[in-house]
């Protein structure tokens, strides 16, 4: 029964991913045609549909990303903040950095985002820092804000708006301790956001959280004291290793497959099935017995990973390819660590590092 549930979840998620992808492709196609006649004013819309809508929704109402069309968001965020956020992304929080876009392209995106609520006055903030008491601010943070934004503002578990997966909150709290957020947002802007709150989201105004203006100043000072080293977060990208893990086996093809099953079992993976690489493409008697695929899965990891980031469903369950070439048996598999590094999601990264270790151990055990 448990497995059945897991699989239902998996299939549902796989369906969702397909949908997201198809929508993405459709939008890219539409954007492609629009592009041919695009006026400068439309450039932002074309770009948005192409690069942002997959996560933020075509009208900015949110998805894997948080909403961008809310009045309180547009009322309190400066164009400078939007510009920096698009440029820097949010390392470790899925939101990519778009540093290949020109300034004009980023401006056009902002122009489009603003067009959803054209009557809202765009705020501008003074750069002056807020001098609060950061220790008192930490107390406030660790009593109230931590419940959603988590310790040191690393952000809620998961991302974006809930519409498919059961999660803690309707909109997942963003990472406000993230160096890229702190680099993009001025003290005055952060203060204004906390004072205002965001209607239609779990983010309440300071007064509803029982906070005075002084408390808010203190919290801003606390946030400002958190790490601002963006490079720190990029560090792991250099330690991900090769895209494919390859091991040469000292055993025969049959022995290697048998060893793999044993090794997988020992590491809490479940054997799913094996097949020749060309099964289904040729008649049964023409299948190449020197090229095998073997599938196995760690269901608890699969479920954990899917709840963090549904895109992981694109390459789970894991599979290994076993090839015999000139009497040498090779075992190959994707390196989860490498794939995860493409996702800009530090929560997933930890699981993937664990997974890569398991994988290497299994491949070693079955080949050495
Ligand atoms: C792969 C998904 C993804 C894509 C693509 C993406 N975003 Fe995001 N974006 C996010 C997530 C998730 C967050 C929230 C980050 C967090 O949790 O800290 C976010 C946050 C933001 C924010 C900050 C919102 C706030 O409340 O302060 C802005 C602005 C933004 N994105 C704009 C864009 C734009 C413009 C594009 C396209 C050029 C884009 N994003 C593409 C996922 C994405
Ligand atoms: C009940 C959950 C919850 C609590 C408690 C909470 N927040 Fe939020 N906060 C959110 C959510 C959700 C958002 C994103 C809303 C949206 O969609 O724009 C948010 C947004 C923010 C933003 C804007 C971040 C960005 O990327 O645009 C700041 C700053 C912020 N919160 C600060 C705080 C501070 C400081 C506290 C404590 C005094 C706090 N929040 C308490 C849920 C919460």
Coordinates of C-alpha atoms in Angstrom, one line a residue, residues 2-361:
X2 CA 2.8 2.3 0.9
X3 CA 4.5 1.8 -2.4
X4 CA 1.3 2.3 -4.3
X5 CA 0.9 5.7 -2.6
X6 CA 4.5 6.6 -3.4
X7 CA 4.1 5.7 -7.1
X8 CA 0.8 7.7 -7.3
X9 CA 2.7 10.7 -5.9
X10 CA 5.5 10.1 -8.4
X11 CA 3.2 9.8 -11.4
X12 CA 1.3 12.9 -10.3
X13 CA 4.5 14.8 -10.0
X14 CA 5.8 13.5 -13.3
X15 CA 2.5 14.7 -14.9
X16 CA 2.9 18.1 -13.3
X17 CA 6.4 18.4 -14.6
X18 CA 5.3 17.4 -18.1
X19 CA 2.6 20.1 -17.8
X20 CA 5.0 22.7 -16.7
X21 CA 7.4 21.8 -19.5
X22 CA 4.6 21.7 -22.1
X23 CA 3.3 25.1 -21.0
X24 CA 6.8 26.4 -21.1
X25 CA 7.3 25.1 -24.6
X26 CA 4.0 26.5 -25.8
X27 CA 4.8 29.8 -24.3
X28 CA 8.3 29.8 -25.9
X29 CA 6.6 29.1 -29.2
X30 CA 4.1 31.9 -28.8
X31 CA 7.0 34.2 -27.6
X32 CA 8.9 33.1 -30.7
X33 CA 6.2 34.2 -33.1
X34 CA 5.6 37.4 -31.2
X35 CA 9.3 38.2 -31.3
X36 CA 9.2 38.8 -35.1
X37 CA 7.0 41.8 -34.7
X38 CA 8.0 42.9 -31.2
X39 CA 8.1 46.6 -30.5
X40 CA 10.5 47.7 -27.7
X41 CA 7.5 48.0 -25.3
X42 CA 6.6 44.4 -25.9
X43 CA 10.1 43.1 -25.4
X44 CA 9.6 42.8 -21.7
X45 CA 6.5 40.7 -22.1
X46 CA 8.2 38.4 -24.6
X47 CA 11.1 38.0 -22.3
X48 CA 9.0 37.4 -19.3
X49 CA 6.9 34.7 -21.0
X50 CA 10.1 33.1 -22.2
X51 CA 12.3 33.2 -19.1
X52 CA 10.1 33.8 -16.1
X53 CA 6.5 32.6 -16.6
X54 CA 7.4 28.9 -16.1
X55 CA 8.0 29.7 -12.4
X56 CA 6.2 33.0 -11.8
X57 CA 3.1 32.3 -14.0
X58 CA 2.3 34.2 -17.2
X59 CA 0.5 36.9 -15.2
X60 CA 2.8 36.9 -12.3
X61 CA 0.5 35.1 -9.9
X62 CA 3.2 32.7 -8.8
X63 CA 4.0 29.0 -9.2
X64 CA 7.4 27.5 -8.4
X65 CA 8.3 31.2 -7.9
X66 CA 6.4 33.6 -5.6
X67 CA 3.8 36.1 -6.9
X68 CA 5.1 39.2 -8.6
X69 CA 1.8 40.9 -9.3
X70 CA 0.6 41.7 -5.8
X71 CA -0.2 45.4 -5.0
X72 CA 1.8 45.3 -1.8
X73 CA 4.8 43.8 -3.6
X74 CA 4.7 46.4 -6.4
X75 CA 4.0 49.2 -3.9
X76 CA 7.0 48.5 -1.7
X77 CA 9.8 47.3 -4.0
X78 CA 12.0 49.7 -5.9
X79 CA 13.0 49.2 -9.5
X80 CA 16.6 49.1 -8.3
X81 CA 15.7 46.1 -6.2
X82 CA 13.9 44.3 -9.1
X83 CA 16.9 45.0 -11.3
X84 CA 19.4 43.6 -8.8
X85 CA 17.2 40.6 -8.0
X86 CA 16.9 39.7 -11.7
X87 CA 20.6 40.1 -12.1
X88 CA 21.7 38.3 -9.0
X89 CA 19.0 35.7 -8.6
X90 CA 18.9 34.1 -5.3
X91 CA 21.7 31.5 -4.9
X92 CA 20.5 28.3 -3.5
X93 CA 16.8 29.2 -3.8
X94 CA 16.0 28.2 -7.4
X95 CA 15.5 31.8 -8.6
X96 CA 18.3 31.9 -11.3
X97 CA 20.6 34.9 -11.9
X98 CA 20.0 36.4 -15.3
X99 CA 23.4 38.1 -15.8
X100 CA 23.4 37.4 -19.6
X101 CA 20.5 39.9 -20.1
X102 CA 21.4 43.4 -21.2
X103 CA 20.4 46.4 -19.0
X104 CA 17.8 47.3 -21.6
X105 CA 16.3 43.8 -21.4
X106 CA 16.1 43.9 -17.6
X107 CA 14.5 47.3 -17.8
X108 CA 11.9 46.0 -20.2
X109 CA 11.1 43.1 -17.9
X110 CA 10.6 45.6 -15.0
X111 CA 8.4 47.7 -17.3
X112 CA 6.3 44.6 -18.0
X113 CA 6.0 43.6 -14.4
X114 CA 5.0 47.2 -13.5
X115 CA 2.3 47.1 -16.3
X116 CA 0.2 44.7 -14.3
X117 CA -0.7 47.5 -11.8
X118 CA 0.2 50.6 -13.8
X119 CA -1.5 53.0 -11.3
X120 CA 0.8 52.1 -8.5
X121 CA 3.4 54.7 -7.6
X122 CA 6.9 53.2 -7.9
X123 CA 8.7 53.8 -4.6
X124 CA 12.3 55.1 -4.3
X125 CA 14.3 54.7 -1.1
X126 CA 17.1 56.6 0.5
X127 CA 20.3 54.6 0.9
X128 CA 20.7 55.7 4.6
X129 CA 21.2 52.7 6.8
X130 CA 18.9 52.0 9.7
X131 CA 20.6 52.1 13.1
X132 CA 18.8 49.5 15.2
X133 CA 19.8 47.1 17.9
X134 CA 20.6 43.9 16.1
X135 CA 20.6 41.7 19.3
X136 CA 17.1 42.9 20.1
X137 CA 16.3 42.4 16.4
X138 CA 17.5 38.8 16.5
X139 CA 15.2 38.2 19.5
X140 CA 12.2 39.4 17.5
X141 CA 13.3 37.4 14.5
X142 CA 13.8 34.2 16.5
X143 CA 10.4 34.6 18.1
X144 CA 8.2 35.6 15.1
X145 CA 9.9 35.6 11.7
X146 CA 11.8 32.3 12.1
X147 CA 8.5 30.4 12.0
X148 CA 8.2 31.1 8.3
X149 CA 11.6 32.4 7.1
X150 CA 13.5 29.9 9.2
X151 CA 16.8 30.3 11.0
X152 CA 18.9 33.2 9.8
X153 CA 16.3 33.8 7.1
X154 CA 17.4 30.8 4.9
X155 CA 13.8 30.7 3.6
X156 CA 10.9 28.3 4.0
X157 CA 11.1 24.7 2.9
X158 CA 10.2 24.4 -0.7
X159 CA 9.5 27.4 -2.9
X160 CA 6.7 29.4 -4.5
X161 CA 3.0 29.0 -4.3
X162 CA 1.3 25.8 -3.3
X163 CA -1.0 24.4 -5.9
X164 CA -0.1 20.8 -6.1
X165 CA 2.0 19.6 -3.2
X166 CA 1.0 19.5 0.4
X167 CA 3.3 22.0 2.1
X168 CA 3.7 24.1 5.2
X169 CA 2.2 27.3 3.9
X170 CA 0.2 28.7 1.0
X171 CA 3.1 30.8 -0.2
X172 CA 6.6 29.7 0.9
X173 CA 8.5 32.4 2.8
X174 CA 11.4 33.7 0.7
X175 CA 15.1 33.7 1.9
X176 CA 15.5 37.1 3.4
X177 CA 18.9 36.3 4.9
X178 CA 20.1 35.3 1.5
X179 CA 23.1 37.4 0.5
X180 CA 21.5 38.2 -2.9
X181 CA 18.4 39.6 -1.2
X182 CA 20.4 41.7 1.2
X183 CA 22.6 43.0 -1.7
X184 CA 19.5 44.0 -3.7
X185 CA 17.3 45.5 -0.9
X186 CA 18.1 48.7 1.0
X187 CA 17.4 49.0 4.7
X188 CA 14.6 51.5 4.1
X189 CA 12.9 49.1 1.6
X190 CA 13.1 46.1 4.0
X191 CA 11.6 48.3 6.7
X192 CA 8.8 49.4 4.4
X193 CA 8.0 45.8 3.4
X194 CA 7.8 44.7 7.1
X195 CA 5.7 47.7 8.1
X196 CA 3.3 47.1 5.1
X197 CA 3.1 43.3 5.0
X198 CA 1.7 41.7 1.9
X199 CA -2.0 41.3 1.6
X200 CA -3.2 38.0 0.3
X201 CA 0.0 36.2 1.6
X202 CA 1.0 34.9 5.0
X203 CA 3.2 38.0 5.4
X204 CA 1.4 40.3 7.9
X205 CA 2.1 43.9 8.5
X206 CA 4.3 44.7 11.6
X207 CA 1.4 46.0 13.6
X208 CA -0.5 42.7 13.2
X209 CA 2.6 40.9 14.5
X210 CA 2.6 43.1 17.5
X211 CA 5.7 45.0 16.5
X212 CA 6.5 48.7 16.9
X213 CA 8.5 50.7 14.4
X214 CA 11.5 50.4 16.8
X215 CA 11.2 46.6 16.7
X216 CA 11.2 46.7 13.0
X217 CA 14.3 48.9 12.9
X218 CA 16.0 46.3 15.2
X219 CA 15.0 43.4 12.9
X220 CA 16.3 45.2 9.9
X221 CA 19.6 45.7 11.6
X222 CA 19.7 42.1 12.5
X223 CA 19.0 41.0 8.9
X224 CA 21.7 43.4 7.7
X225 CA 24.2 41.7 10.0
X226 CA 23.8 38.4 8.3
X227 CA 26.2 37.1 5.7
X228 CA 26.5 39.0 2.5
X229 CA 29.1 36.8 0.8
X230 CA 27.4 35.7 -2.4
X231 CA 30.5 33.7 -3.5
X232 CA 30.1 31.4 -0.4
X233 CA 26.9 30.1 -1.8
X234 CA 28.4 29.4 -5.2
X235 CA 31.2 27.4 -3.7
X236 CA 29.7 24.0 -4.0
X237 CA 29.3 24.4 -7.8
X238 CA 32.9 23.6 -8.2
X239 CA 32.8 20.4 -6.2
X240 CA 30.2 18.5 -8.1
X241 CA 32.4 16.2 -10.1
X242 CA 31.7 14.7 -13.5
X243 CA 28.3 14.5 -15.1
X244 CA 28.5 10.8 -15.5
X245 CA 30.0 8.3 -13.0
X246 CA 31.8 5.5 -14.8
X247 CA 33.3 2.4 -13.2
X248 CA 35.2 -0.5 -14.9
X249 CA 34.1 -3.9 -13.5
X250 CA 36.4 -6.7 -12.6
X251 CA 33.5 -9.1 -13.0
X252 CA 31.5 -10.6 -15.9
X253 CA 28.4 -8.9 -17.1
X254 CA 26.1 -11.3 -15.2
X255 CA 28.1 -11.1 -12.0
X256 CA 28.2 -7.3 -12.2
X257 CA 24.4 -7.1 -12.5
X258 CA 24.0 -9.5 -9.6
X259 CA 26.5 -7.5 -7.5
X260 CA 24.6 -4.3 -8.3
X261 CA 21.4 -5.8 -7.0
X262 CA 23.1 -6.9 -3.8
X263 CA 24.8 -3.5 -3.4
X264 CA 21.6 -1.6 -4.0
X265 CA 19.7 -3.6 -1.4
X266 CA 22.5 -2.9 1.1
X267 CA 22.0 0.8 0.6
X268 CA 18.2 0.8 1.0
X269 CA 17.5 1.0 -2.7
X270 CA 14.8 -1.2 -4.2
X271 CA 15.5 -3.1 -7.4
X272 CA 12.8 -2.2 -9.9
X273 CA 13.8 -3.9 -13.2
X274 CA 16.4 -4.5 -15.8
X275 CA 16.3 -4.6 -19.6
X276 CA 18.6 -4.6 -22.6
X277 CA 19.2 -1.1 -23.9
X278 CA 17.4 -1.7 -27.2
X279 CA 14.5 -3.7 -25.7
X280 CA 11.3 -2.6 -27.4
X281 CA 13.1 -1.2 -30.4
X282 CA 14.1 -4.5 -31.9
X283 CA 12.7 -8.1 -32.0
X284 CA 13.4 -10.1 -28.8
X285 CA 16.1 -12.3 -30.4
X286 CA 18.0 -9.3 -31.7
X287 CA 18.4 -7.6 -28.3
X288 CA 21.9 -6.8 -27.5
X289 CA 22.8 -8.7 -24.3
X290 CA 26.0 -6.6 -23.9
X291 CA 24.1 -3.4 -23.1
X292 CA 21.8 -3.4 -20.1
X293 CA 19.8 -0.9 -18.1
X294 CA 19.1 -1.5 -14.5
X295 CA 16.6 0.6 -12.5
X296 CA 16.5 1.1 -8.8
X297 CA 15.0 3.6 -6.4
X298 CA 15.2 4.9 -2.9
X299 CA 11.6 5.8 -2.3
X300 CA 12.1 7.8 0.8
X301 CA 14.6 10.0 -1.0
X302 CA 12.4 10.3 -4.0
X303 CA 9.5 11.6 -2.0
X304 CA 11.7 14.0 0.0
X305 CA 13.3 15.3 -3.1
X306 CA 10.0 15.7 -4.9
X307 CA 8.5 17.7 -2.1
X308 CA 11.5 20.1 -2.3
X309 CA 11.7 20.4 -6.1
X310 CA 9.4 18.6 -8.5
X311 CA 11.9 18.9 -11.3
X312 CA 13.9 16.2 -9.7
X313 CA 11.2 13.7 -11.1
X314 CA 12.8 14.1 -14.5
X315 CA 15.7 11.7 -13.5
X316 CA 14.3 9.6 -10.7
X317 CA 14.3 6.7 -10.3
X318 CA 18.0 6.4 -11.0
X319 CA 19.3 4.0 -13.6
X320 CA 22.6 2.5 -14.3
X321 CA 23.9 1.4 -17.7
X322 CA 26.1 -1.7 -17.9
X323 CA 28.0 -2.2 -21.1
X324 CA 30.4 -4.9 -22.3
X325 CA 32.9 -3.7 -24.8
X326 CA 36.0 -5.8 -25.9
X327 CA 35.7 -7.9 -22.7
X328 CA 35.6 -4.9 -20.5
X329 CA 32.4 -4.3 -18.4
X330 CA 31.6 -0.7 -17.7
X331 CA 29.0 0.6 -15.3
X332 CA 27.7 4.1 -15.8
X333 CA 25.2 6.4 -14.1
X334 CA 24.4 10.0 -13.9
X335 CA 26.0 11.8 -11.0
X336 CA 23.1 13.2 -8.8
X337 CA 25.4 15.7 -7.4
X338 CA 26.2 17.2 -10.8
X339 CA 22.6 17.3 -11.9
X340 CA 21.4 18.9 -8.7
X341 CA 24.0 21.6 -9.0
X342 CA 22.1 22.7 -12.1
X343 CA 19.0 23.4 -10.0
X344 CA 20.3 26.2 -7.7
X345 CA 18.5 24.7 -4.7
X346 CA 20.7 24.2 -1.7
X347 CA 18.1 22.1 0.1
X348 CA 18.2 19.6 -2.7
X349 CA 21.9 19.8 -2.8
X350 CA 22.4 18.2 0.6
X351 CA 20.2 15.2 -0.4
X352 CA 22.1 14.9 -3.7
X353 CA 25.5 14.9 -2.0
X354 CA 24.2 12.0 0.2
X355 CA 22.8 10.3 -2.9
X356 CA 26.1 10.6 -4.9
X357 CA 28.0 9.0 -2.0
X358 CA 25.5 6.1 -2.0
X359 CA 25.8 5.8 -5.7
X360 CA 29.6 5.7 -5.7
X361 CA 29.6 3.2 -2.9

